[in-house]
Coordinates of C-alpha atoms in Angstrom, one line a residue:
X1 CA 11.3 -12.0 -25.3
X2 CA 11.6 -13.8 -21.7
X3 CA 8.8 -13.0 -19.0
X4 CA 11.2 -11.2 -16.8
X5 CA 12.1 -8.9 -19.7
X6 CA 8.3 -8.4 -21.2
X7 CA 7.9 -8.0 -17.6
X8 CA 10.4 -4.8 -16.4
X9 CA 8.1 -1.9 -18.0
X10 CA 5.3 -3.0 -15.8
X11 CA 5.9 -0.9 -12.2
X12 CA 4.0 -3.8 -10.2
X13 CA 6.7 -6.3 -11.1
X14 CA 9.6 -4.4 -10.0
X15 CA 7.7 -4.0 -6.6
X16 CA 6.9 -6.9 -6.0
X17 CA 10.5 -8.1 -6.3
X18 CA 11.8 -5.5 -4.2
X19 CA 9.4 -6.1 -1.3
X20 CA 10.1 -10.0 -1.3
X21 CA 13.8 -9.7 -1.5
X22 CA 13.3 -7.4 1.5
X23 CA 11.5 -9.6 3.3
X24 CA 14.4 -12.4 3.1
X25 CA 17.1 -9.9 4.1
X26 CA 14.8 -8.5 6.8
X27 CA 14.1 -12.2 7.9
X28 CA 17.2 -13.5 7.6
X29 CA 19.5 -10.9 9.3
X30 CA 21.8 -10.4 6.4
X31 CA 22.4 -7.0 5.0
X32 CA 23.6 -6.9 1.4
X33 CA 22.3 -9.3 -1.6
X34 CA 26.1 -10.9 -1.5
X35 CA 25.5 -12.7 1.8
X36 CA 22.2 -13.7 1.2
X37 CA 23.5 -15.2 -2.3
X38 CA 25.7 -17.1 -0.5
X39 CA 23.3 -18.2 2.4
X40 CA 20.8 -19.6 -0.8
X41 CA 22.8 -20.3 -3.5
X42 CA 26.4 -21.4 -2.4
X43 CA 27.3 -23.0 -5.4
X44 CA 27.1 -20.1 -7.4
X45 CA 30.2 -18.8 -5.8
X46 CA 33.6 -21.1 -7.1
X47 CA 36.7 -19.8 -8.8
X48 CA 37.4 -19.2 -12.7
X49 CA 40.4 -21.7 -14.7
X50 CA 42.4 -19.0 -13.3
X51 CA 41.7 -19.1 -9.9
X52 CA 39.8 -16.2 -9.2
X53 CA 36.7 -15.8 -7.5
X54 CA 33.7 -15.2 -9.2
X55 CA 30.0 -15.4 -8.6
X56 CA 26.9 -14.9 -10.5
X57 CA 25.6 -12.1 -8.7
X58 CA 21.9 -12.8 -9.4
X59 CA 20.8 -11.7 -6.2
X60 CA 21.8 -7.9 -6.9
X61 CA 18.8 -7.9 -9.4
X62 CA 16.2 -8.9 -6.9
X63 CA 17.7 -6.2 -4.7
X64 CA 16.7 -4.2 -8.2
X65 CA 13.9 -5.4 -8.9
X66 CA 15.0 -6.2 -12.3
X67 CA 14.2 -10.1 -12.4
X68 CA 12.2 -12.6 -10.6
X69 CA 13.4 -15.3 -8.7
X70 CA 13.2 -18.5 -10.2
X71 CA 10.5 -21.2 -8.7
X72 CA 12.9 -23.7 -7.7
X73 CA 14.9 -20.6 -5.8
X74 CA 11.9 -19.0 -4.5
X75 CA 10.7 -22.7 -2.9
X76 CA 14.1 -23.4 -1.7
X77 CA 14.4 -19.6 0.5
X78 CA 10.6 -20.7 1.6
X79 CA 12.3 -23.7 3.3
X80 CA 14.3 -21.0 5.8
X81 CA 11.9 -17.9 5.2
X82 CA 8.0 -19.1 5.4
X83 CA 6.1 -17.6 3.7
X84 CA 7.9 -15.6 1.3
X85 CA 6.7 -17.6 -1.2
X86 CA 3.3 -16.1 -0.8
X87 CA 4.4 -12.7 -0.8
X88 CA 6.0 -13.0 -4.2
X89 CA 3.0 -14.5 -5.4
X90 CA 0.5 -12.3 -3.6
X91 CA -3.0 -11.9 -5.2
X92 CA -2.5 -8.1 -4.4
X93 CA 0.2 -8.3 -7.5
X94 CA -2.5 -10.0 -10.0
X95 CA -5.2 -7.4 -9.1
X96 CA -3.0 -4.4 -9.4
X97 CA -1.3 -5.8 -13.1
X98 CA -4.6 -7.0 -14.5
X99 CA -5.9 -4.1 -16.6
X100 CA -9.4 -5.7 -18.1
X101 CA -11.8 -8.3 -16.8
X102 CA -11.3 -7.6 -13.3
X103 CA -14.9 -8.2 -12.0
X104 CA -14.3 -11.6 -13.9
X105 CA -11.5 -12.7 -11.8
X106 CA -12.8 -10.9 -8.3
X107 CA -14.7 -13.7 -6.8
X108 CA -10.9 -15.9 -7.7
X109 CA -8.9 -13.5 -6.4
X110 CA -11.2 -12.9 -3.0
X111 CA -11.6 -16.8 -2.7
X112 CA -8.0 -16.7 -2.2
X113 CA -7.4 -13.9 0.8
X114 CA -7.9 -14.6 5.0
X115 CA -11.4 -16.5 5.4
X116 CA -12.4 -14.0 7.8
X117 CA -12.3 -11.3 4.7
X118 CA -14.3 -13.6 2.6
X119 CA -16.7 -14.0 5.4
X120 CA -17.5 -10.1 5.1
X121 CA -17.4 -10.0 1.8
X122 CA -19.1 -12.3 0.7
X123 CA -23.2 -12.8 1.2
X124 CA -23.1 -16.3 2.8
X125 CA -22.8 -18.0 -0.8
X126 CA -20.6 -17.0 -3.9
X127 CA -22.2 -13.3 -4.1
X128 CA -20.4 -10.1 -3.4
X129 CA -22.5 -8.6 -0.8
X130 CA -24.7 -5.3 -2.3
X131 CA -25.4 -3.9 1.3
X132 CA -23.8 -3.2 4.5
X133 CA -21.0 -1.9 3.6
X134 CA -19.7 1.0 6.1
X135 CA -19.6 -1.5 8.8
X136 CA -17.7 -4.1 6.6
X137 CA -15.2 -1.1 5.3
X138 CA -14.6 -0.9 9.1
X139 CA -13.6 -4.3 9.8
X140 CA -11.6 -5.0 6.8
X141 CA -9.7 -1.6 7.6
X142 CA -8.7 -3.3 11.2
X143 CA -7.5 -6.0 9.6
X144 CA -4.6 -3.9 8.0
X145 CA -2.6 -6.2 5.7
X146 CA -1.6 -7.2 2.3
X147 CA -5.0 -9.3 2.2
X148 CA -7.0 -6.7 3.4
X149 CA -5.5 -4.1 1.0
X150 CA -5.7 -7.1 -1.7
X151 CA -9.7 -7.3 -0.2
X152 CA -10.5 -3.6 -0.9
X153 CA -8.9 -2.9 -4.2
X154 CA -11.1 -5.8 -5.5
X155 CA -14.0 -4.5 -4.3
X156 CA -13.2 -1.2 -5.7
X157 CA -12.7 -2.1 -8.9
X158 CA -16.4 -3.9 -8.7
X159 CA -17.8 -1.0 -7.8
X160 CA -17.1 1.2 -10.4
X161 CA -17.7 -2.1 -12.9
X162 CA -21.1 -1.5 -11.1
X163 CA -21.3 2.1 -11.6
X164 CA -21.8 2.3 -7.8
X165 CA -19.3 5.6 -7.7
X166 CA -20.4 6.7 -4.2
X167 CA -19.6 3.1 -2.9
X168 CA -16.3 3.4 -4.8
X169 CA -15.5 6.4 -3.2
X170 CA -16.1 5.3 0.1
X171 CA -13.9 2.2 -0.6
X172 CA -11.0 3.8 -2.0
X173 CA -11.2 5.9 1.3
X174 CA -10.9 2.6 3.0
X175 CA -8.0 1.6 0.8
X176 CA -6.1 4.8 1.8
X177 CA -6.0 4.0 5.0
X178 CA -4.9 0.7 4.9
X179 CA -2.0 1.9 2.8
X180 CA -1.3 4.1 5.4
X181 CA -1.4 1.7 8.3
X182 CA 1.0 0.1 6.3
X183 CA 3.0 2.4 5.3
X184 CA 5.9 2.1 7.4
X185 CA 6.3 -1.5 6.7
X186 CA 6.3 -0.8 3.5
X187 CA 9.0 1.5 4.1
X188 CA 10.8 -0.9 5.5
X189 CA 10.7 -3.2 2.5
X190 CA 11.6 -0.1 -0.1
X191 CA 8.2 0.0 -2.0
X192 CA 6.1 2.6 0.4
X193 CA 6.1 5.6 -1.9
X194 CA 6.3 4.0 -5.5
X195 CA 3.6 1.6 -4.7
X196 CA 1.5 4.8 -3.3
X197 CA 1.9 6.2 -6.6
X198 CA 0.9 2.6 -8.6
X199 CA -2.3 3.4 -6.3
X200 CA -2.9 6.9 -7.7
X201 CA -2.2 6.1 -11.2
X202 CA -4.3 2.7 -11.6
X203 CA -6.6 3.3 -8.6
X204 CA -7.8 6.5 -7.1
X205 CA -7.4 8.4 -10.2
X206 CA -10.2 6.2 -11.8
X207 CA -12.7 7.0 -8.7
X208 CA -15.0 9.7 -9.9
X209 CA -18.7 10.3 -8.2
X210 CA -21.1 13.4 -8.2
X211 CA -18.6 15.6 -10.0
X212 CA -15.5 14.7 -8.2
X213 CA -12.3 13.2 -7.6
X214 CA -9.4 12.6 -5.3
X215 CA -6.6 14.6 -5.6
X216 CA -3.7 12.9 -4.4
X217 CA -0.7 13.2 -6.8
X218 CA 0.8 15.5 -3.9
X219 CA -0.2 13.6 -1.3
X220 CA 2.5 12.9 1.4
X221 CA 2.4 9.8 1.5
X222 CA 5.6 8.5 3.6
X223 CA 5.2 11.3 6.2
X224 CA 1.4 10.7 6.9
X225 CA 2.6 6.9 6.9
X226 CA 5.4 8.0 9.6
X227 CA 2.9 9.8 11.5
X228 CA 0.4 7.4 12.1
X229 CA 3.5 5.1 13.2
X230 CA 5.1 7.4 16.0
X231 CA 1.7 7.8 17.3
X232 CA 1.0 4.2 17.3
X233 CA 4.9 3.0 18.0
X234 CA 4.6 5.3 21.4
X235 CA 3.0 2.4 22.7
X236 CA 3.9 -0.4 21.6
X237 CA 7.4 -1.9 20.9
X238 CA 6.6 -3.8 17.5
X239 CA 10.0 -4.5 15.5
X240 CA 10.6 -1.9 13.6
X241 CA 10.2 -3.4 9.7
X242 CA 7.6 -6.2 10.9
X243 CA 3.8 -5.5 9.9
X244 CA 1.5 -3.6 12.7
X245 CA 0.1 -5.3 15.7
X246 CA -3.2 -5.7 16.2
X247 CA -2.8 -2.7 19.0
X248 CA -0.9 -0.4 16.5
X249 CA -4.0 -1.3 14.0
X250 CA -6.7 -0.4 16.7
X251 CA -4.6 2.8 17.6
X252 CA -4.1 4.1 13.5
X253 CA -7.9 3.5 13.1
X254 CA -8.9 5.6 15.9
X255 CA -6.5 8.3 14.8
X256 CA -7.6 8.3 11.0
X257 CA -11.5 8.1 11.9
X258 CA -11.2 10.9 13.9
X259 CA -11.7 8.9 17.9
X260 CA -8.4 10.7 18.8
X261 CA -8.7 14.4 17.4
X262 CA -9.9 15.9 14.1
X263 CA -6.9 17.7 13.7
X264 CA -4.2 15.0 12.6
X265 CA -7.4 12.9 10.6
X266 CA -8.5 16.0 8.6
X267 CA -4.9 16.3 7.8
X268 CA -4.6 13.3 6.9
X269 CA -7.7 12.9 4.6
X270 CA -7.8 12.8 1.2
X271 CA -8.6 16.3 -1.0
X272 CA -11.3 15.7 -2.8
X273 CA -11.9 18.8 -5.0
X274 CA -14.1 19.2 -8.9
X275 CA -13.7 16.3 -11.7
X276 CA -12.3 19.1 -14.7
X277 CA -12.5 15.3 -17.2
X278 CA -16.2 16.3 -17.3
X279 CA -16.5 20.1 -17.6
X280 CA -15.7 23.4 -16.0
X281 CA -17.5 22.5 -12.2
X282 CA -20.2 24.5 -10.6
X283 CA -19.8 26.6 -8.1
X284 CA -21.4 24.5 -5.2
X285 CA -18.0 22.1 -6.3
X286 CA -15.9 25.2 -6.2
X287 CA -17.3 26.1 -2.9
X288 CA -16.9 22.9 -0.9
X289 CA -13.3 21.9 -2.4
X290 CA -12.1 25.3 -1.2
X291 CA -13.8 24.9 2.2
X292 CA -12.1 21.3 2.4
X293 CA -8.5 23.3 1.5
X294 CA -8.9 25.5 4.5
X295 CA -10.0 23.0 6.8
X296 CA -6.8 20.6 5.3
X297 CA -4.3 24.0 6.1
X298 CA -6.0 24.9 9.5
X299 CA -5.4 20.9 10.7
X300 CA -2.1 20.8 9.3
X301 CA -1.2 24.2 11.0
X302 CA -2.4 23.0 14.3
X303 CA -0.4 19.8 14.0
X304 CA 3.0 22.0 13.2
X305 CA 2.3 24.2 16.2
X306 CA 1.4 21.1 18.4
X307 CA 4.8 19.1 17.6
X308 CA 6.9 22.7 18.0
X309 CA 6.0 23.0 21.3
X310 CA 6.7 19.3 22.1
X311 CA 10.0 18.7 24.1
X312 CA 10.1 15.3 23.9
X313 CA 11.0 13.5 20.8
X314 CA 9.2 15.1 17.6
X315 CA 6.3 13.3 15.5
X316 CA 7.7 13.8 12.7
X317 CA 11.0 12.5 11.9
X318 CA 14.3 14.1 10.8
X319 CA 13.9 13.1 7.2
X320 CA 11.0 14.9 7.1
X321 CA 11.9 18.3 7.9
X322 CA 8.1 20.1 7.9
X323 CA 4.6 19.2 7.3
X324 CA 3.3 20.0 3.8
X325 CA 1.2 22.9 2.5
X326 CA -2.2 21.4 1.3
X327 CA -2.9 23.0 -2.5
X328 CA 0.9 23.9 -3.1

C-alpha cells in the first residue's frame, strides 16, 4: 500500500492537501486545478497517437485532497509560491496525526515554530516553562497563526501528559480562539469547518478538569469565525483570503476577551457543562452549566436584536441566515 493511499483515511492528510493547493491557486491567481496544472507541469499536457489532447489531471486530486504532491513538484511550485512548501509540511500536521508519544516529540516540534513562541515557551533553556502561563496564553493568542495554533496544541497535549487539567483547560481556551481568528482564512483555503471538527474529536474532547468538559460538537464554528472577521475587516482592508493583520489580531482579541462588550465574547465562549464519562454530576455542575446556557442565550439574543436594528450592512453574512440557539 503507497503512503498516499495508507494515508486517505486519516482526516489531517486530506486537509492539509486542500489548504496548500489553496494557497497556490490563491497565490497564483488561477482559478481551477487545469490552469494551475499547466502553469507547473506543462508537459503533462501533449496529444495521444491519435491526436487528441490529453492530460494527466493530477492536480484535480490536490484540489481533493486525495494525494500529496510529490517533493520534486512541491519544490518546483515553491520556486513561484514561497513558502508553500512549509505549509504542506507544517509541524501543525505532525502534532495533529501523531496519536502516542506526543510529550516525546514536543520540545521537536516547538524547536521548529517562530523563535519568538519558543522564547515564551520555553524557560530560558530546553524546559517547558511550569509557571506564568496566563500572560504567555495571551501573547501566543496575538500571535494568531498556524505556529501559534501549532504552539498551543503542543502545549495542550503536555498538559494533560502532566495531569495539569485546569492548565489544559485554560489552553485549549486559548486554542479556540486562535482557530477563530483564523477562521476566515481558513475559510478561504476550504478547511475552516472540517479542521474545527479534527479539533473537537482529537483535541477538546480529551480536555476534562474538576468534573467537566467542553461541549462543542454544535459549536458554530464558521459563523463565530465570520463574526469576529466583519468586526475586525470594518477596519481594515486586509485581502480577503490572506491571514489577519496584526490590527485585525489586536481587534479579535479584544472582542473575544471581552475589552469590547460581554455580549458577542460570552456568545462566543465555549459551553462548558458536566463530564457524564465519569458519573451522573452533582448538582453544583448541574447548577453552573445551566447558569452558563442562559448567559450563552441571553448574549446571543442581544447580538440578534443588535444586528436587526443595524441599517448598515449586517454582521452576519447571507450564508448565515440566523445566529444559533445555545443547547439546541
Amino acid at each position: 500500500m503507497t503512503k498516499n493511499t495508507a494515508s486517505k483515511a486519516d482526516p489531517v492528510e486530506k486537509i492539509r492537501r486542500i489548504y496548500w493547493y489553496e494557497g497556490v491557486r490563491l497565490a497564483t491567481g488561477l482559478t481551477s486545478a487545469y490552469a494551475l496544472e499547466r502553469l507547473f507541469v506543462p508537459e503533462g499536457f501533449g496529444r495521444n497517437k491519435d491526436g487528441d489532447l490529453f492530460n494527466r489531471s493530477k492536480w484535480v486530486t490536490y484540489k481533493n485532497g486525495d494525494h500529496t504532491p510529490k517533493p520534486a513538484l512541491v519544490a518546483h511550485v515553491e520556486l513561484s509560491v514561497p513558502g508553500s512548501s512549509e505549509e504542506l509540511n507544517h509541524v501543525l500536521w505532525e502534532v495533529l496525526r501523531a496519536s502516542k508519544q506526543r510529550s516525546a516529540h514536543a520540545t521537536k516540534w516547538l524547536r521548529r515554530l517562530n523563535p519568538e513562541l519558543q522564547l515564551h515557551v520555553f524557560d530560558g533553556g530546553s524546559r517547558i516553562r511550569e509557571h506564568g502561563w496566563p500572560r504567555v496564553l495571551e501573547k501566543i493568542e496575538h500571535k494568531a497563526s498556524m505556529d501559534a495554533l501549532a504552539c498551543l496544541t503542543i502545549l495542550l497535549f503536555v498538559s494533560l501528559d502532566r495531569c495539569n487539567f485546569d492548565l489544559a483547560s485554560e489552553v485549549a481556551r486559548s486554542t479556540l480562539r486562535v482557530l477563530l481568528m483564523l477562521g476566515h482564512h481558513l475559510e478561504c483555503r476550504r478547511v475552516g469547518d472540517s479542521l474545527f471538527y479534527l479539533y473537537v474529536e482529537r483535541v477538546f474532547n480529551k480536555v476534562r478538569w474538576n468534573e467537566q468538559r467542553f461541549y462543542l460538537d454544535d459549536y458554530a464554528f464558521s459563523l463565530w469565525a465570520d463574526v469576529l472577521y466583519r468586526v475586525a475587516g470594518n477596519t481594515t482592508a486586509t485581502s480577503t483570503h490572506l491571514k489577519p493583520s496584526s490590527e485585525e489580531v489586536r481587534i479579535m482579541c479584544c472582542v473575544l476577551r471581552g475589552t469590547r462588550g460581554f455580549a458577542i465574547a460570552l456568545a462566543i465562549d465555549p459551553l462548558i457543562g458536566p463530564d457524564l464519562d465519569i458519573g451522573p454530576p452533582r448538582k453544583k455542575i448541574i447548577d453552573a452549566f445551566e447558569h452558563a446556557l442562559y448567559i450563552q442565550r441571553q448574549s446571543v439574543n442581544q447580538i440578534s436584536s443588535d444586528v436587526r436594528k443595524q441599517c448598515s450592512q449586517p454582521v452576519i453574512s447571507d450564508r448565515h441566515a440566523s445566529l444559533p440557539t445555545p443547547g439546541t
